[in-house]
mmCIF file of C-alpha atoms in Angstrom:
data_model
loop_
_atom_site.group_PDB
_atom_site.id
_atom_site.type_symbol
_atom_site.label_atom_id
_atom_site.label_comp_id
_atom_site.label_asym_id
_atom_site.label_seq_id
_atom_site.Cartn_x
_atom_site.Cartn_y
_atom_site.Cartn_z
ATOM 1 C CA MET A 293 82.294 83.592 120.952
ATOM 2 C CA ALA A 294 85.730 83.651 119.597
ATOM 3 C CA LYS A 295 88.070 85.733 121.585
ATOM 4 C CA ILE A 296 91.409 87.161 120.913
ATOM 5 C CA ILE A 297 93.250 86.521 124.033
ATOM 6 C CA GLY A 298 96.208 88.847 122.974
ATOM 7 C CA GLY A 299 99.071 88.972 120.751
ATOM 8 C CA LEU A 300 102.695 88.768 120.224
ATOM 9 C CA THR A 301 105.636 89.679 118.277
ATOM 10 C CA SER A 302 108.719 87.656 117.095
ATOM 11 C CA SER A 303 111.729 87.524 114.665
ATOM 12 C CA HIS A 304 111.311 84.886 112.011
ATOM 13 C CA ILE A 305 114.946 84.433 110.800
ATOM 14 C CA PRO A 306 116.271 81.583 109.347
ATOM 15 C CA ALA A 307 119.365 81.898 111.686
ATOM 16 C CA VAL A 308 116.658 81.418 114.896
ATOM 17 C CA GLY A 309 115.765 77.934 113.114
ATOM 18 C CA ASN A 310 119.672 76.988 113.117
ATOM 19 C CA ALA A 311 120.187 77.952 116.451
ATOM 20 C CA ILE A 312 117.234 76.269 117.769
ATOM 21 C CA GLU A 313 118.129 73.048 115.815
ATOM 22 C CA ASN A 314 121.838 72.696 117.048
ATOM 23 C CA ASN A 315 121.021 73.676 120.043
ATOM 24 C CA LEU A 316 122.750 77.126 120.822
ATOM 25 C CA GLN A 317 120.359 79.265 122.866
ATOM 26 C CA GLN A 318 122.696 79.637 125.819
ATOM 27 C CA GLU A 319 125.803 80.499 124.006
ATOM 28 C CA PRO A 320 126.536 84.166 124.142
ATOM 29 C CA TYR A 321 126.031 85.289 121.199
ATOM 30 C CA TRP A 322 122.311 83.891 121.365
ATOM 31 C CA LYS A 323 121.624 83.951 124.833
ATOM 32 C CA ARG A 324 120.235 87.494 125.412
ATOM 33 C CA PHE A 325 117.721 87.016 122.291
ATOM 34 C CA PHE A 326 116.176 83.846 123.547
ATOM 35 C CA ASP A 327 116.077 84.827 127.294
ATOM 36 C CA GLY A 328 113.955 87.430 125.733
ATOM 37 C CA TYR A 329 111.619 85.038 125.107
ATOM 38 C CA GLU A 330 110.771 83.395 128.715
ATOM 39 C CA PRO A 331 108.431 86.308 129.514
ATOM 40 C CA ALA A 332 106.655 85.938 126.378
ATOM 41 C CA LYS A 333 106.742 81.579 126.738
ATOM 42 C CA GLU A 334 105.112 81.613 130.329
ATOM 43 C CA TRP A 335 102.622 84.199 128.963
ATOM 44 C CA LEU A 336 101.522 82.169 126.035
ATOM 45 C CA LYS A 337 101.180 78.770 128.745
ATOM 46 C CA LYS A 338 98.534 81.039 130.519
ATOM 47 C CA ALA A 339 96.899 82.322 127.307
ATOM 48 C CA ALA A 340 96.563 78.784 126.572
ATOM 49 C CA PRO A 341 95.082 79.770 122.818
ATOM 50 C CA ASP A 342 93.310 76.991 121.006
ATOM 51 C CA VAL A 343 94.324 78.932 117.604
ATOM 52 C CA VAL A 344 97.459 80.996 116.711
ATOM 53 C CA ILE A 345 97.285 83.154 113.748
ATOM 54 C CA VAL A 346 100.571 83.875 112.387
ATOM 55 C CA VAL A 347 101.407 86.905 110.465
ATOM 56 C CA TYR A 348 104.289 86.026 108.149
ATOM 57 C CA ASN A 349 105.605 85.966 104.476
ATOM 58 C CA ASP A 350 106.644 83.551 102.492
ATOM 59 C CA HIS A 351 110.483 83.952 101.350
ATOM 60 C CA GLY A 352 109.728 81.544 98.085
ATOM 61 C CA LEU A 353 108.432 78.280 99.303
ATOM 62 C CA ASN A 354 105.098 78.251 98.798
ATOM 63 C CA PHE A 355 104.706 81.315 96.313
ATOM 64 C CA PHE A 356 106.852 81.664 93.533
ATOM 65 C CA LEU A 357 106.600 85.440 91.606
ATOM 66 C CA ASP A 358 103.962 83.805 88.929
ATOM 67 C CA LYS A 359 101.440 84.515 91.301
ATOM 68 C CA VAL A 360 101.881 86.979 94.260
ATOM 69 C CA PRO A 361 99.179 87.850 96.451
ATOM 70 C CA THR A 362 98.873 90.430 98.494
ATOM 71 C CA PHE A 363 97.491 88.886 101.486
ATOM 72 C CA ALA A 364 96.628 85.209 101.350
ATOM 73 C CA LEU A 365 95.025 82.962 104.392
ATOM 74 C CA GLY A 366 95.177 79.407 104.927
ATOM 75 C CA CYS A 367 92.043 77.873 104.938
ATOM 76 C CA ALA A 368 92.809 74.232 105.410
ATOM 77 C CA ASP A 369 92.978 71.501 108.177
ATOM 78 C CA ILE A 370 96.864 70.757 107.595
ATOM 79 C CA TYR A 371 99.898 73.156 106.791
ATOM 80 C CA GLU A 372 103.612 71.253 105.736
ATOM 81 C CA ASN A 373 106.803 72.748 106.070
ATOM 82 C CA ALA A 374 108.931 71.769 103.176
ATOM 83 C CA ASP A 375 113.034 71.749 102.236
ATOM 84 C CA GLU A 376 113.257 75.322 101.040
ATOM 85 C CA GLY A 377 116.768 74.697 99.602
ATOM 86 C CA TRP A 378 119.508 75.709 102.463
ATOM 87 C CA GLY A 379 119.023 72.791 104.707
ATOM 88 C CA LEU A 380 116.640 74.128 107.869
ATOM 89 C CA LYS A 381 114.804 70.474 108.417
ATOM 90 C CA PRO A 382 111.809 70.023 107.823
ATOM 91 C CA GLN A 383 109.159 70.268 110.635
ATOM 92 C CA ALA A 384 106.086 68.156 111.835
ATOM 93 C CA PRO A 385 102.948 69.795 110.170
ATOM 94 C CA PHE A 386 100.895 71.921 111.676
ATOM 95 C CA PRO A 387 97.342 71.090 112.277
ATOM 96 C CA GLY A 388 95.137 74.114 110.974
ATOM 97 C CA ASP A 389 91.530 75.000 111.710
ATOM 98 C CA ALA A 390 89.342 75.269 108.402
ATOM 99 C CA GLU A 391 86.066 76.477 109.929
ATOM 100 C CA LEU A 392 87.738 79.080 111.763
ATOM 101 C CA SER A 393 89.801 80.153 108.618
ATOM 102 C CA TRP A 394 86.329 80.214 106.490
ATOM 103 C CA HIS A 395 84.995 82.241 108.704
ATOM 104 C CA ILE A 396 87.570 84.785 108.496
ATOM 105 C CA ALA A 397 87.611 84.261 105.252
ATOM 106 C CA GLU A 398 83.916 85.187 104.646
ATOM 107 C CA SER A 399 84.371 88.260 107.033
ATOM 108 C CA LEU A 400 87.365 89.807 105.640
ATOM 109 C CA VAL A 401 85.755 89.487 102.036
ATOM 110 C CA GLU A 402 82.722 91.049 103.624
ATOM 111 C CA GLN A 403 84.698 93.705 105.102
ATOM 112 C CA GLU A 404 86.371 94.237 101.529
ATOM 113 C CA PHE A 405 89.540 92.548 102.217
ATOM 114 C CA ASP A 406 89.134 90.261 99.188
ATOM 115 C CA ILE A 407 92.148 87.926 100.642
ATOM 116 C CA CYS A 408 93.450 85.232 98.657
ATOM 117 C CA THR A 409 92.096 81.537 100.377
ATOM 118 C CA CYS A 410 94.479 78.891 99.969
ATOM 119 C CA GLN A 411 93.774 75.229 100.837
ATOM 120 C CA GLU A 412 97.290 74.131 100.099
ATOM 121 C CA MET A 413 99.607 76.076 101.583
ATOM 122 C CA LEU A 414 103.221 74.967 102.447
ATOM 123 C CA VAL A 415 104.632 77.171 105.571
ATOM 124 C CA ASP A 416 108.583 78.299 105.487
ATOM 125 C CA HIS A 417 110.908 79.607 107.757
ATOM 126 C CA GLY A 418 108.802 82.911 108.576
ATOM 127 C CA PHE A 419 105.459 80.620 109.753
ATOM 128 C CA VAL A 420 107.736 77.847 111.477
ATOM 129 C CA ASN A 421 110.672 79.781 113.491
ATOM 130 C CA PRO A 422 108.345 81.994 115.899
ATOM 131 C CA LEU A 423 106.169 79.089 116.409
ATOM 132 C CA ARG A 424 109.306 77.022 117.203
ATOM 133 C CA ALA A 425 111.088 79.837 119.514
ATOM 134 C CA LEU A 426 107.696 79.981 121.391
ATOM 135 C CA TYR A 427 107.131 76.061 121.718
ATOM 136 C CA GLY A 428 109.987 74.388 121.075
ATOM 137 C CA THR A 429 110.797 71.527 118.565
ATOM 138 C CA LEU A 430 107.800 69.468 118.645
ATOM 139 C CA LYS A 431 106.196 66.022 116.969
ATOM 140 C CA GLU A 432 102.989 67.435 117.375
ATOM 141 C CA TRP A 433 101.742 70.702 118.093
ATOM 142 C CA PRO A 434 99.403 71.921 121.047
ATOM 143 C CA VAL A 435 97.907 74.489 119.133
ATOM 144 C CA LYS A 436 96.092 74.956 115.804
ATOM 145 C CA THR A 437 97.549 77.145 113.316
ATOM 146 C CA ILE A 438 96.191 79.423 110.634
ATOM 147 C CA PRO A 439 98.803 81.321 108.273
ATOM 148 C CA LEU A 440 97.967 84.936 107.111
ATOM 149 C CA ALA A 441 100.714 85.608 104.642
ATOM 150 C CA VAL A 442 101.499 89.384 103.546
ATOM 151 C CA ASN A 443 103.475 90.141 100.408
ATOM 152 C CA VAL A 444 106.440 92.428 101.818
ATOM 153 C CA VAL A 445 108.719 90.540 99.020
ATOM 154 C CA GLN A 446 108.022 91.650 95.581
ATOM 155 C CA HIS A 447 106.898 95.441 95.673
ATOM 156 C CA PRO A 448 103.728 97.215 94.993
ATOM 157 C CA VAL A 449 103.488 95.977 99.164
ATOM 158 C CA PRO A 450 100.690 96.533 100.866
ATOM 159 C CA THR A 451 101.288 100.191 103.270
ATOM 160 C CA ALA A 452 101.362 99.821 106.920
ATOM 161 C CA ALA A 453 98.071 102.086 107.094
ATOM 162 C CA ARG A 454 96.517 98.895 105.219
ATOM 163 C CA CYS A 455 98.142 96.859 107.327
ATOM 164 C CA LEU A 456 96.327 98.142 110.202
ATOM 165 C CA LYS A 457 93.201 98.166 108.755
ATOM 166 C CA LEU A 458 93.937 94.599 107.513
ATOM 167 C CA GLY A 459 93.911 93.779 111.589
ATOM 168 C CA ARG A 460 91.089 95.608 112.736
ATOM 169 C CA ALA A 461 89.092 93.386 110.177
ATOM 170 C CA LEU A 462 90.559 90.490 111.154
ATOM 171 C CA GLY A 463 90.059 91.390 114.591
ATOM 172 C CA LYS A 464 86.049 91.766 113.759
ATOM 173 C CA ALA A 465 86.038 88.959 111.702
ATOM 174 C CA ILE A 466 87.340 86.794 114.799
ATOM 175 C CA GLU A 467 85.278 88.093 117.164
ATOM 176 C CA SER A 468 82.143 87.131 115.201
ATOM 177 C CA TYR A 469 82.738 83.666 115.077
ATOM 178 C CA PRO A 470 80.419 81.483 117.466
ATOM 179 C CA GLU A 471 82.424 78.891 119.123
ATOM 180 C CA ASP A 472 84.337 79.533 122.623
ATOM 181 C CA THR A 473 87.589 79.573 121.220
ATOM 182 C CA ARG A 474 90.915 81.504 122.281
ATOM 183 C CA VAL A 475 92.973 83.349 119.708
ATOM 184 C CA VAL A 476 96.365 84.316 120.019
ATOM 185 C CA ILE A 477 97.784 86.640 117.371
ATOM 186 C CA PHE A 478 101.828 86.676 116.212
ATOM 187 C CA GLY A 479 103.120 89.471 114.225
ATOM 188 C CA THR A 480 106.430 88.095 113.070
ATOM 189 C CA GLY A 481 109.480 89.440 110.896
ATOM 190 C CA GLY A 482 111.208 92.545 111.000
ATOM 191 C CA MET A 483 112.864 94.759 112.915
ATOM 192 C CA SER A 484 115.489 96.870 110.619
ATOM 193 C CA HIS A 485 117.568 95.382 108.154
ATOM 194 C CA GLN A 486 118.617 94.958 105.023
ATOM 195 C CA LEU A 487 120.485 91.920 103.485
ATOM 196 C CA GLN A 488 121.333 93.196 100.009
ATOM 197 C CA GLY A 489 122.834 96.046 98.110
ATOM 198 C CA GLU A 490 126.055 98.070 99.137
ATOM 199 C CA ARG A 491 123.830 99.238 102.153
ATOM 200 C CA ALA A 492 123.459 95.941 103.658
ATOM 201 C CA GLY A 493 124.101 95.549 107.227
ATOM 202 C CA LEU A 494 121.738 98.229 108.304
ATOM 203 C CA ILE A 495 120.020 97.752 111.309
ATOM 204 C CA ASP A 496 118.767 101.072 113.113
ATOM 205 C CA VAL A 497 118.531 100.643 116.848
ATOM 206 C CA ASP A 498 116.494 104.134 117.731
ATOM 207 C CA PHE A 499 113.683 103.799 115.231
ATOM 208 C CA ASP A 500 113.218 100.218 116.055
ATOM 209 C CA ILE A 501 112.905 101.172 119.948
ATOM 210 C CA GLU A 502 110.490 104.084 118.741
ATOM 211 C CA CYS A 503 108.592 101.262 116.396
ATOM 212 C CA MET A 504 107.990 99.412 119.599
ATOM 213 C CA ASP A 505 106.869 101.911 121.578
ATOM 214 C CA LYS A 506 104.631 103.149 119.591
ATOM 215 C CA ILE A 507 103.209 99.947 117.891
ATOM 216 C CA ALA A 508 102.300 99.077 121.538
ATOM 217 C CA THR A 509 100.497 102.425 122.255
ATOM 218 C CA GLU A 510 99.873 104.138 119.330
ATOM 219 C CA PRO A 511 100.187 101.972 116.243
ATOM 220 C CA GLU A 512 98.431 104.544 114.068
ATOM 221 C CA TRP A 513 101.993 106.438 114.018
ATOM 222 C CA PHE A 514 103.873 103.493 111.900
ATOM 223 C CA THR A 515 101.156 104.719 109.319
ATOM 224 C CA GLN A 516 102.248 107.981 108.516
ATOM 225 C CA PHE A 517 105.298 106.725 106.789
ATOM 226 C CA SER A 518 105.360 105.221 103.145
ATOM 227 C CA ASN A 519 106.809 101.682 102.212
ATOM 228 C CA SER A 520 109.727 103.983 100.656
ATOM 229 C CA GLU A 521 110.112 106.336 103.565
ATOM 230 C CA ILE A 522 110.308 102.845 106.021
ATOM 231 C CA MET A 523 112.819 101.355 103.408
ATOM 232 C CA ARG A 524 114.990 104.447 103.754
ATOM 233 C CA ARG A 525 115.403 104.365 107.619
ATOM 234 C CA THR A 526 115.232 100.436 108.199
ATOM 235 C CA GLY A 527 116.103 98.942 105.211
ATOM 236 C CA THR A 528 114.313 97.175 102.281
ATOM 237 C CA GLU A 529 113.586 94.097 104.383
ATOM 238 C CA GLY A 530 112.856 96.338 107.383
ATOM 239 C CA ILE A 531 109.568 96.901 105.667
ATOM 240 C CA GLU A 532 108.813 93.315 107.628
ATOM 241 C CA THR A 533 107.625 95.174 110.653
ATOM 242 C CA ILE A 534 104.293 96.160 108.809
ATOM 243 C CA MET A 535 103.228 92.574 109.442
ATOM 244 C CA TRP A 536 103.097 93.734 113.140
ATOM 245 C CA LEU A 537 100.764 96.119 112.744
ATOM 246 C CA VAL A 538 98.078 92.996 111.432
ATOM 247 C CA MET A 539 98.410 91.925 114.881
ATOM 248 C CA ARG A 540 98.440 95.173 116.760
ATOM 249 C CA GLY A 541 95.165 95.705 114.417
ATOM 250 C CA ALA A 542 93.681 92.748 115.710
ATOM 251 C CA LEU A 543 93.938 94.024 119.550
ATOM 252 C CA GLN A 544 91.769 95.902 121.575
ATOM 253 C CA ASP A 545 93.751 100.020 121.248
ATOM 254 C CA ASP A 546 94.011 99.779 124.992
ATOM 255 C CA ALA A 547 95.646 96.307 124.728
ATOM 256 C CA LYS A 548 98.075 96.055 127.948
ATOM 257 C CA LEU A 549 101.774 95.528 127.150
ATOM 258 C CA ILE A 550 103.071 92.505 129.210
ATOM 259 C CA HIS A 551 106.726 91.798 127.917
ATOM 260 C CA LYS A 552 108.924 94.073 125.659
ATOM 261 C CA HIS A 553 112.011 92.917 124.732
ATOM 262 C CA TYR A 554 114.803 94.236 121.971
ATOM 263 C CA HIS A 555 117.955 92.918 120.613
ATOM 264 C CA ALA A 556 120.706 93.794 117.600
ATOM 265 C CA PRO A 557 121.976 92.538 116.136
ATOM 266 C CA ILE A 558 120.742 88.856 115.346
ATOM 267 C CA SER A 559 122.155 87.488 112.173
ATOM 268 C CA ASN A 560 121.219 90.825 110.204
ATOM 269 C CA THR A 561 118.464 92.143 112.210
ATOM 270 C CA GLY A 562 117.462 93.935 114.999
ATOM 271 C CA ALA A 563 114.732 91.968 117.026
ATOM 272 C CA GLY A 564 111.654 92.703 119.146
ATOM 273 C CA VAL A 565 109.199 90.580 121.458
ATOM 274 C CA MET A 566 106.314 91.926 122.728
ATOM 275 C CA VAL A 567 103.318 90.579 124.274
ATOM 276 C CA LEU A 568 100.279 92.805 124.112
ATOM 277 C CA GLU A 569 96.992 91.260 125.862
ATOM 278 C CA ASN A 570 93.441 92.631 125.394
ATOM 279 C CA GLN A 571 91.345 93.655 128.635
ATOM 280 C CA TYR A 572 88.008 91.842 129.073
ATOM 281 C CA MET B 18 106.135 102.367 76.732
ATOM 282 C CA VAL B 19 107.810 103.188 80.433
ATOM 283 C CA TRP B 20 108.729 101.739 83.748
ATOM 284 C CA THR B 21 106.658 104.166 86.157
ATOM 285 C CA LYS B 22 109.888 105.925 88.714
ATOM 286 C CA HIS B 23 109.619 105.055 92.148
ATOM 287 C CA ASP B 24 110.940 107.763 95.324
ATOM 288 C CA TYR B 25 112.652 104.506 96.391
ATOM 289 C CA GLU B 26 115.120 104.547 93.743
ATOM 290 C CA ASP B 27 117.884 107.035 95.119
ATOM 291 C CA ILE B 28 117.903 105.143 98.231
ATOM 292 C CA PRO B 29 121.770 104.813 97.990
ATOM 293 C CA GLY B 30 122.863 101.135 97.776
ATOM 294 C CA THR B 31 119.642 99.563 97.770
ATOM 295 C CA TYR B 32 117.963 97.362 94.919
ATOM 296 C CA VAL B 33 114.036 97.342 95.717
ATOM 297 C CA PHE B 34 112.471 94.123 94.345
ATOM 298 C CA ASP B 35 110.187 95.419 92.205
ATOM 299 C CA GLY B 36 107.667 94.725 89.227
ATOM 300 C CA LYS B 37 110.402 95.487 87.060
ATOM 301 C CA THR B 38 113.181 93.707 88.534
ATOM 302 C CA ALA B 39 110.912 90.907 88.543
ATOM 303 C CA HIS B 40 109.602 91.258 85.443
ATOM 304 C CA GLU B 41 113.295 91.580 83.889
ATOM 305 C CA SER B 42 114.666 88.263 86.281
ATOM 306 C CA TYR B 43 111.673 86.271 85.935
ATOM 307 C CA ASN B 44 113.684 83.286 84.720
ATOM 308 C CA ILE B 45 116.462 83.297 86.770
ATOM 309 C CA ASN B 46 114.107 83.330 89.598
ATOM 310 C CA LYS B 47 111.877 80.704 88.429
ATOM 311 C CA MET B 48 114.879 78.898 87.873
ATOM 312 C CA LEU B 49 115.750 79.389 91.672
ATOM 313 C CA PHE B 50 112.623 78.408 92.899
ATOM 314 C CA THR B 51 112.859 74.793 91.892
ATOM 315 C CA PHE B 52 116.216 74.424 94.004
ATOM 316 C CA ASN B 53 113.756 73.792 97.055
ATOM 317 C CA LYS B 54 113.438 70.434 95.428
ATOM 318 C CA GLU B 55 116.323 68.299 95.777
ATOM 319 C CA GLU B 56 116.041 66.427 92.577
ATOM 320 C CA CYS B 57 116.474 69.785 91.037
ATOM 321 C CA ARG B 58 119.345 70.736 92.884
ATOM 322 C CA ASP B 59 120.594 66.969 91.546
ATOM 323 C CA GLU B 60 119.992 67.661 87.891
ATOM 324 C CA PHE B 61 121.280 71.418 88.004
ATOM 325 C CA GLU B 62 124.475 69.944 89.317
ATOM 326 C CA ALA B 63 125.049 67.506 86.942
ATOM 327 C CA ASP B 64 125.032 70.022 84.303
ATOM 328 C CA PRO B 65 124.431 73.783 84.865
ATOM 329 C CA VAL B 66 124.023 74.354 81.620
ATOM 330 C CA ALA B 67 121.921 72.440 80.419
ATOM 331 C CA TYR B 68 119.747 73.490 83.056
ATOM 332 C CA CYS B 69 119.825 76.932 82.389
ATOM 333 C CA ASP B 70 118.898 76.537 79.008
ATOM 334 C CA LYS B 71 115.646 74.679 80.368
ATOM 335 C CA TYR B 72 114.482 77.798 82.205
ATOM 336 C CA GLY B 73 115.345 79.909 79.520
ATOM 337 C CA VAL B 74 117.976 81.278 81.642
ATOM 338 C CA THR B 75 120.319 83.427 78.988
ATOM 339 C CA GLY B 76 122.999 85.724 78.392
ATOM 340 C CA ASP B 77 124.756 87.189 81.466
ATOM 341 C CA PHE B 78 122.063 85.322 84.009
ATOM 342 C CA LYS B 79 123.276 82.542 82.551
ATOM 343 C CA GLU B 80 127.160 83.232 82.852
ATOM 344 C CA CYS B 81 126.754 84.342 86.160
ATOM 345 C CA VAL B 82 124.849 81.253 87.403
ATOM 346 C CA VAL B 83 127.452 79.240 85.832
ATOM 347 C CA GLN B 84 130.183 80.443 87.198
ATOM 348 C CA LYS B 85 128.186 80.818 90.857
ATOM 349 C CA ASP B 86 128.781 84.486 90.984
ATOM 350 C CA PHE B 87 126.073 85.404 93.591
ATOM 351 C CA LEU B 88 126.865 88.898 93.865
ATOM 352 C CA ARG B 89 126.768 89.527 90.273
ATOM 353 C CA MET B 90 123.572 87.468 90.491
ATOM 354 C CA LEU B 91 122.160 89.974 92.897
ATOM 355 C CA ARG B 92 122.882 92.565 90.991
ATOM 356 C CA LEU B 93 121.106 91.330 87.872
ATOM 357 C CA GLY B 94 118.035 91.697 89.988
ATOM 358 C CA CYS B 95 118.027 88.072 91.346
ATOM 359 C CA ASN B 96 115.711 88.298 94.126
ATOM 360 C CA ILE B 97 117.918 87.588 97.529
ATOM 361 C CA TYR B 98 115.744 84.911 99.233
ATOM 362 C CA TYR B 99 116.075 83.062 95.573
ATOM 363 C CA MET B 100 119.725 83.401 95.327
ATOM 364 C CA ALA B 101 119.993 81.863 98.587
ATOM 365 C CA LYS B 102 118.324 78.637 97.509
ATOM 366 C CA MET B 103 121.329 78.219 95.401
ATOM 367 C CA ALA B 104 124.283 80.335 97.732
ATOM 368 C CA ILE B 105 123.905 79.035 100.957
ATOM 369 C CA PRO B 106 124.155 75.243 100.022
ATOM 370 C CA ARG B 107 127.163 76.083 98.553
ATOM 371 C CA GLY B 108 128.771 77.976 101.452
ATOM 372 C CA THR B 109 128.102 81.470 100.432
ATOM 373 C CA SER B 110 125.961 82.994 103.546
ATOM 374 C CA VAL B 111 123.303 86.005 103.038
ATOM 375 C CA GLN B 112 126.299 87.726 105.623
ATOM 376 C CA ASP B 113 128.734 86.652 102.750
ATOM 377 C CA ALA B 114 126.900 88.367 100.219
ATOM 378 C CA GLY B 115 126.414 91.728 102.198
ATOM 379 C CA ALA B 116 130.400 91.832 102.738
ATOM 380 C CA ALA B 117 130.966 91.170 98.960
ATOM 381 C CA PHE B 118 128.410 94.209 98.059
ATOM 382 C CA GLN B 119 130.874 96.398 100.317
ATOM 383 C CA GLY B 120 134.407 94.826 99.586
ATOM 384 C CA ILE B 121 134.747 93.909 103.144
ATOM 385 C CA THR B 122 135.448 90.488 104.783
ATOM 386 C CA THR B 123 132.697 88.535 106.646
ATOM 387 C CA LYS B 124 133.914 89.287 109.806
ATOM 388 C CA GLU B 125 134.360 92.901 108.804
ATOM 389 C CA PHE B 126 130.731 93.098 107.744
ATOM 390 C CA GLN B 127 129.588 90.921 111.176
ATOM 391 C CA ALA B 128 131.613 93.697 112.986
ATOM 392 C CA LYS B 129 129.616 96.440 111.423
ATOM 393 C CA LEU B 130 126.514 94.855 112.499
ATOM 394 C CA GLN B 131 127.388 94.398 116.060
ATOM 395 C CA GLU B 132 128.625 98.048 115.697
ATOM 396 C CA ARG B 133 125.343 99.320 114.791
ATOM 397 C CA ALA B 134 123.754 98.091 118.041
ATOM 398 C CA ASP B 135 126.951 100.067 120.449
ATOM 399 C CA GLY B 136 124.707 101.658 123.397
ATOM 400 C CA LEU B 137 121.827 99.242 122.821
ATOM 401 C CA ILE B 138 121.439 98.712 126.736
ATOM 402 C CA GLU B 139 121.860 102.248 127.792
ATOM 403 C CA LYS B 140 119.166 103.080 124.820
ATOM 404 C CA LEU B 141 116.750 100.559 126.081
ATOM 405 C CA GLU B 142 117.300 102.061 130.072
ATOM 406 C CA SER B 143 116.582 105.128 128.434
ATOM 407 C CA ALA B 144 113.435 104.396 126.519
ATOM 408 C CA GLY B 145 112.281 102.373 129.507
ATOM 409 C CA GLY B 146 110.174 99.254 130.188
ATOM 410 C CA TYR B 147 112.130 97.046 128.318
ATOM 411 C CA TRP B 148 112.839 93.653 129.739
ATOM 412 C CA ASN B 149 116.782 92.994 130.406
ATOM 413 C CA GLY B 150 117.085 96.390 129.277
#
């Protein structure tokens, strides 16, 4: 049977891709941020997943505003990265696992999550940068991937509560897959930030720290907030942190905290790396 | 006919990209979306006015595109991520836009970001359990 080894969180901002591309990881501005990934990288190596499910949002590469699925699952054998218009170099294609994807899609729909299935899906920096931060820049990726895109760009976006429930359904879906497959789930994006408006540049370190602690130990805490409350406190783009709940929901309630790192500011954001491990 | 009111509308200095905004700025965002492709960027570059006409970008929207007035584009309802596809290659970063919104320089904007993280290490130490806290 498939098994969820654990989950981790990562920022996915474009600046991370640029920093990796230009080899800036040891520069004073970036060092503390990238150092925080080292224990996560070590854990990931030991976890040795066959498949990584990346929960992220598309920023206008695969989806345009003509059709905006709230939740969309990649169901293909391969996912291409592509030009996003601002100079990030497209990365090598990511192998998929169509059989597992379709199993997840079937199970989710059975559990009343009527997900959008995608047989072609371009993956953007939201998907690519966490993988690059954790695996490096590779010509061939050592792991299969499944993109799970959440709309956090055009409101209405799903609630934190809904994301947590999706995660729980995702967990059941994965664990009912008959083949022995080791799965790790990435929850990406966040944390507090706002890119536009006179309030641009908002970062709320206190809220981010509380968020990290609660998402690890008591994720229901986050579901008390409406999306308006989350945006008011953490910025319009801070809403991305709800995607972490999809990862968290798929894990055991008592998943063990392995690693927790927070840094701010990085580009316009607060950035959290957290590793949680299921207990078997 | 009326647009539904939302409790996020009174968040100061904040423009939530919702159905109303997306509806009003559909054509311009559609044009900006094409800038994922190099051939479209080149076609725009050769004749911005004709490119706007092709995508039905008119009036104030057209004016600010032709003038490359990114701040005004955002105020009119362009999505920040779509706007970035036009602005970043022209040397205007998202931080530059954020600074312009407040009428400050990008350096000042970056200093404000830094200030937001004042006392970070102490806060992590007091929360406990953070690596390198």
